[in-house]
XYZ file of C-alpha atoms in Angstrom:
403
model
C -45.202 62.779 -2.810
C -47.539 65.019 -4.777
C -51.173 64.222 -5.534
C -52.691 65.395 -8.810
C -56.250 65.587 -10.174
C -56.834 65.140 -13.893
C -59.903 66.148 -15.940
C -60.589 66.770 -19.679
C -63.002 69.066 -21.569
C -63.275 70.289 -25.159
C -64.020 73.730 -26.717
C -64.766 74.460 -30.368
C -63.922 77.519 -32.430
C -67.281 79.029 -31.625
C -66.470 78.964 -27.915
C -68.758 76.082 -27.093
C -67.455 73.931 -24.194
C -68.133 70.317 -23.410
C -68.765 68.969 -19.953
C -65.648 68.125 -17.933
C -64.617 64.504 -17.918
C -63.131 63.497 -14.543
C -60.120 61.221 -15.140
C -59.417 60.687 -11.456
C -56.317 61.365 -9.384
C -52.729 60.232 -9.597
C -49.725 60.553 -7.386
C -46.147 61.233 -8.234
C -44.143 59.523 -5.432
C -40.366 59.252 -5.563
C -39.770 58.848 -1.825
C -39.079 55.407 -0.342
C -40.921 54.258 2.791
C -39.327 54.727 6.221
C -38.800 51.740 8.528
C -38.351 52.245 12.262
C -37.601 49.542 14.840
C -38.098 50.164 18.542
C -37.978 47.984 21.648
C -34.629 46.429 20.794
C -31.242 47.664 19.573
C -29.285 46.253 16.672
C -26.521 43.822 17.740
C -27.706 43.979 21.352
C -27.602 41.291 24.030
C -30.778 41.396 26.087
C -31.320 39.914 29.514
C -34.422 41.982 30.289
C -37.681 42.780 28.534
C -37.666 42.507 24.741
C -40.693 43.777 22.740
C -39.633 44.679 19.205
C -42.029 46.926 17.229
C -41.466 47.521 13.536
C -43.143 50.552 11.934
C -43.243 50.854 8.140
C -44.167 54.449 7.324
C -45.411 55.770 3.990
C -48.503 57.722 2.921
C -48.910 55.306 0.050
C -47.722 52.082 1.650
C -48.524 48.855 -0.122
C -49.451 46.723 2.899
C -49.544 43.457 1.001
C -45.988 43.816 -0.267
C -44.595 45.225 2.987
C -43.319 42.228 4.928
C -41.841 41.977 8.434
C -40.283 38.799 9.883
C -38.362 37.762 12.988
C -36.508 34.459 12.855
C -34.546 32.700 15.613
C -31.372 30.746 14.955
C -32.842 27.783 16.857
C -36.490 28.760 17.203
C -37.142 29.547 13.534
C -39.837 31.914 12.237
C -41.721 33.734 14.999
C -45.352 34.881 14.835
C -46.100 38.520 15.712
C -48.403 39.310 18.595
C -50.043 42.321 16.906
C -50.306 43.955 13.436
C -51.889 47.432 12.976
C -52.571 49.291 9.752
C -52.761 53.063 10.127
C -54.276 55.094 7.281
C -51.906 57.778 6.091
C -49.153 56.406 8.304
C -48.344 52.844 7.474
C -48.066 49.490 9.171
C -47.001 48.597 12.744
C -45.934 45.044 13.679
C -45.292 44.148 17.337
C -43.606 41.035 18.751
C -44.485 40.770 22.433
C -43.604 37.088 22.479
C -40.283 36.723 24.294
C -41.281 35.380 27.683
C -38.854 34.821 30.551
C -38.358 31.166 29.670
C -35.198 29.360 28.656
C -36.742 28.460 25.312
C -36.763 32.164 24.420
C -32.977 32.395 24.632
C -31.755 32.590 21.051
C -30.223 34.814 18.395
C -32.880 36.613 16.347
C -32.853 38.440 13.016
C -35.442 41.103 12.199
C -36.012 41.689 8.490
C -38.399 44.409 7.294
C -39.181 45.210 3.664
C -41.539 48.119 2.945
C -42.928 49.015 -0.479
C -45.277 51.794 -1.543
C -47.732 51.715 -4.411
C -45.286 53.619 -6.609
C -42.812 50.754 -6.284
C -40.359 52.530 -3.984
C -38.859 50.121 -1.456
C -36.877 50.176 1.746
C -35.265 47.323 3.683
C -33.661 46.987 7.084
C -32.236 44.114 9.105
C -31.491 43.936 12.820
C -29.822 41.210 14.836
C -30.226 40.796 18.574
C -30.068 38.122 21.236
C -32.393 37.197 24.063
C -30.191 35.805 26.802
C -31.652 35.587 30.276
C -30.309 32.239 31.419
C -26.639 32.466 30.414
C -24.457 29.516 29.587
C -25.145 25.823 29.448
C -22.285 23.521 30.508
C -21.287 19.975 29.695
C -18.257 17.679 29.474
C -16.680 15.546 26.772
C -17.311 11.776 27.024
C -13.908 10.714 28.386
C -14.240 13.305 31.134
C -17.748 12.056 31.897
C -16.380 8.507 32.132
C -13.765 9.615 34.657
C -16.345 11.428 36.773
C -18.572 8.356 36.607
C -15.986 5.962 37.986
C -14.454 8.656 40.257
C -11.091 6.896 40.799
C -8.148 6.865 38.411
C -4.481 5.916 38.608
C -3.462 7.862 35.495
C -3.977 11.609 35.079
C -5.741 12.784 31.913
C -6.852 15.996 30.217
C -10.314 17.201 31.164
C -12.563 18.738 28.513
C -15.396 21.078 29.544
C -17.989 22.457 27.124
C -19.926 25.744 27.264
C -22.697 27.025 25.001
C -24.045 30.583 25.042
C -26.171 32.812 22.863
C -23.620 35.606 23.246
C -19.897 35.970 23.530
C -18.447 34.957 26.872
C -16.247 37.833 27.989
C -14.980 36.549 31.336
C -13.793 33.034 32.169
C -12.347 31.606 35.382
C -11.359 28.011 36.054
C -10.571 26.602 39.491
C -9.482 23.255 40.841
C -9.914 22.229 44.436
C -7.105 19.835 45.364
C -7.463 18.077 48.711
C -9.631 20.962 49.892
C -7.288 23.737 48.654
C -8.701 26.127 46.028
C -6.355 26.914 43.101
C -7.103 29.378 40.270
C -5.844 28.115 36.915
C -4.000 30.319 34.423
C -5.422 30.538 30.930
C -2.865 29.536 28.317
C -0.739 27.783 30.936
C -2.977 25.422 32.883
C -5.773 25.309 30.311
C -6.681 26.640 26.873
C -9.959 27.653 25.233
C -11.269 27.142 21.702
C -14.289 29.055 20.373
C -16.714 28.220 17.577
C -19.500 30.423 16.192
C -19.985 33.981 14.954
C -22.317 36.922 15.557
C -25.172 35.156 13.773
C -24.852 31.845 15.636
C -24.663 30.474 19.137
C -21.168 30.352 20.591
C -19.495 27.103 21.680
C -16.449 27.083 23.939
C -14.197 24.092 24.616
C -11.993 24.240 27.706
C -9.128 21.720 27.881
C -7.625 21.448 31.363
C -4.158 19.950 31.090
C -3.451 16.668 32.814
C -0.325 18.188 34.338
C -2.668 19.766 36.909
C -3.526 16.303 38.247
C -0.158 14.545 38.497
C -0.144 14.356 42.275
C -2.346 11.956 44.181
C -5.406 13.416 45.830
C -9.051 14.372 45.425
C -9.940 16.993 42.830
C -12.907 19.166 41.895
C -13.054 21.428 38.825
C -15.286 24.526 38.632
C -15.941 26.951 35.767
C -17.313 30.493 36.176
C -18.144 32.744 33.212
C -19.860 36.038 32.382
C -21.415 36.749 28.995
C -22.052 39.941 27.048
C -25.627 40.156 28.358
C -24.249 40.261 31.904
C -25.323 36.745 32.908
C -22.975 35.025 35.355
C -22.863 31.242 35.016
C -21.479 28.659 37.432
C -20.898 25.060 36.369
C -21.514 23.784 39.908
C -24.757 25.728 40.228
C -25.991 24.001 37.072
C -25.286 20.620 38.622
C -22.204 19.859 36.544
C -20.038 18.457 39.329
C -16.577 17.341 38.231
C -15.027 15.391 41.091
C -12.503 12.564 40.979
C -9.551 11.059 42.824
C -6.063 10.216 41.582
C -4.544 7.188 43.320
C -1.317 5.693 41.991
C -0.311 3.800 45.137
C -1.051 0.094 45.438
C -2.516 -1.207 48.695
C -0.309 -2.258 51.572
C -0.554 -5.995 52.289
C 1.023 -7.436 55.450
C 0.776 -11.192 56.082
C 1.963 -12.857 59.290
C 2.264 -16.565 60.158
C 3.573 -17.958 56.859
C 6.940 -18.144 55.094
C 8.400 -19.459 51.833
C 9.836 -22.977 51.597
C 8.517 -24.055 54.978
C 6.868 -27.229 56.225
C 4.329 -26.890 59.012
C 3.551 -30.093 60.919
C -0.055 -29.235 61.701
C -3.577 -29.904 60.527
C -3.997 -26.218 59.645
C -2.112 -22.921 59.425
C -3.595 -19.627 60.641
C -2.380 -16.552 58.785
C -3.141 -12.957 59.759
C -3.721 -10.391 57.034
C -3.720 -6.588 57.288
C -4.683 -4.582 54.200
C -4.498 -0.770 54.022
C -4.927 1.819 51.233
C -4.823 5.607 51.075
C -8.122 5.808 49.140
C -9.983 2.615 49.849
C -9.905 -1.129 49.272
C -12.124 -2.772 46.704
C -11.460 -6.367 47.784
C -8.788 -8.790 48.948
C -8.533 -12.501 48.206
C -6.500 -15.551 49.064
C -5.493 -17.930 46.295
C -3.866 -21.339 46.674
C -1.854 -22.854 43.832
C -0.668 -26.456 43.708
C 2.695 -27.097 42.079
C 3.407 -30.262 40.140
C 6.579 -31.990 39.053
C 8.416 -32.120 35.787
C 8.837 -35.821 36.446
C 12.373 -37.002 36.957
C 13.806 -33.638 37.979
C 13.954 -32.173 41.428
C 12.363 -28.902 40.427
C 8.883 -27.497 39.926
C 7.485 -27.353 36.437
C 4.420 -25.150 36.552
C 1.466 -23.854 38.552
C -1.909 -25.376 38.166
C -4.794 -22.920 38.104
C -5.064 -21.021 41.356
C -8.242 -21.431 43.358
C -9.676 -18.461 45.232
C -10.336 -19.959 48.636
C -11.425 -16.748 50.334
C -12.509 -13.306 49.208
C -12.924 -10.311 51.501
C -15.090 -7.323 50.628
C -14.334 -3.749 51.717
C -16.394 -4.007 54.882
C -14.439 -7.094 55.992
C -11.080 -5.332 55.858
C -11.589 -2.625 58.473
C -9.551 -4.728 60.872
C -7.054 -7.582 60.915
C -8.443 -10.771 59.367
C -7.407 -14.361 60.014
C -7.649 -17.267 57.598
C -6.991 -20.968 58.301
C -5.328 -23.015 55.565
C -6.211 -26.695 55.831
C -3.488 -29.326 55.648
C -2.236 -31.041 52.519
C 0.960 -33.055 52.039
C 1.454 -31.427 48.647
C 3.578 -28.278 48.297
C 1.444 -25.248 47.625
C 1.849 -21.579 46.852
C -0.288 -19.194 48.854
C -1.020 -15.765 47.371
C -2.694 -12.910 49.224
C -3.861 -10.258 46.780
C -5.500 -6.859 47.370
C -7.049 -4.486 44.847
C -7.948 -0.895 45.691
C -10.847 1.153 44.348
C -8.762 2.378 41.422
C -7.565 -1.073 40.399
C -4.027 -0.901 41.790
C -2.966 -4.400 42.845
C -0.598 -5.699 45.511
C 0.125 -9.290 46.333
C 2.274 -11.346 48.639
C 3.336 -14.803 47.462
C 4.589 -17.661 49.623
C 5.939 -20.633 47.677
C 6.578 -24.284 48.490
C 4.467 -24.343 51.627
C 3.557 -27.752 53.107
C 1.011 -28.108 55.896
C 0.602 -31.703 57.082
C 0.555 -33.872 60.189
C 2.247 -36.626 58.145
C 5.106 -35.043 56.309
C 6.127 -37.219 53.382
C 9.651 -36.433 52.261
C 9.550 -38.692 49.219
C 8.095 -36.166 46.833
C 9.883 -37.228 43.689
C 9.584 -40.456 41.730
C 12.512 -41.489 39.613
C 11.840 -42.500 36.063
C 13.678 -45.409 34.441
C 13.838 -43.931 30.978
C 13.250 -40.570 29.328
C 11.364 -37.844 31.155
C 7.870 -37.221 29.927
C 6.527 -33.650 30.475
C 3.467 -33.548 32.676
C 1.421 -31.847 29.953
C 2.032 -34.885 27.666
C 1.058 -37.240 30.473
C -2.178 -35.390 31.095
C -3.052 -35.357 27.400
C -2.285 -39.074 26.887
C -4.009 -40.147 30.078
C -7.076 -38.019 29.411
C -7.244 -36.696 32.946
C -7.386 -33.238 34.500
C -4.516 -31.327 36.025
C -5.973 -31.767 39.501
C -6.171 -35.554 39.011
C -2.559 -35.529 37.935
C -1.551 -33.802 41.142
C -3.581 -36.197 43.283
C -1.806 -39.159 41.703
C 1.934 -38.856 41.177
C 2.477 -40.565 37.847
C 5.159 -43.200 37.181
C 6.160 -43.216 33.549
C 7.922 -45.809 31.422
C 8.129 -46.132 27.665
C 4.894 -48.045 27.234
C 2.429 -47.433 30.002
C 1.186 -45.100 32.722
C 0.496 -46.348 36.218
C -0.915 -44.376 39.111
C 0.393 -45.071 42.553
């Protein structure tokens, strides 16, 4: 730019001169300001110290119209730590604000607009990331549900989530199956989807195929990644533990001392029960059902509701257990049922079992006329199913009599 001084005086034809009139100075400036940014590189990923300084240089800088901003994708507009105005040089703006805290991790855009008093302008924009803590991991809800209950009898896809300021350049997924470490193959055992661009945070979705978990056993899934800033992230180190067990085998139930269609002339029957499972037993229980007649026919009609007469918790099943069934002259069905920690169920059923010191062979009552279903008898009589069993009903066409 060139600086000029202007003054005016007058002279007549006789050579007389007036005093000079000082009109001041003016500048002819056709050169735009210069903007320099130091302390950070454009499109850089930064894991270390970050102190951007923006210098707007011009001999005739218009400080009021020269504006510098730094804005974070998540953190929004940032306040500078220092602003200096230098006569004959310009304006310096420093941002010494990016502490070594996780909240500082973000993608930032520097925008600087410089204008001089002649109206010449310059503009520059930088983008950089502060990334000192690497990735953040999570899981999709169905995967979280599986981890929460730990046991499953049906394999499923697992979905892991990763968020990072920068691009993740290296990814490794492992499963530990029954203590054996297995590295998964991208595109075969799992696939990755990415969301985001250079101006935004990056989100990665890892889907681990359920085919990796077909076999029974205990599993643990681990994810290791490295981002563009050089941060190495470990899902386990962040406390994201993905452990579960696949159990498709129902418990083993062995019952001794009882058989189908057998009458025991005794006041009680002791049965021995052994329950085993490859993962663990949740509980076992003994149910007793009482059968009733379809009157007039020598066959059973239906079960009444089973009553749980004994329930064993996990701690009770570490050894053989014995249960005594008290006598009753009515035929009963005894069911021993076991459920493992996954929910797999096994049961042993023993039908038409009579335990009595007075065995009554006359179990059926002939009916003179048409057979009336027991359900109709119960409804007409207004009694419960248990009362119906306690009193064998004799039916004719007009009345009901209990014997």
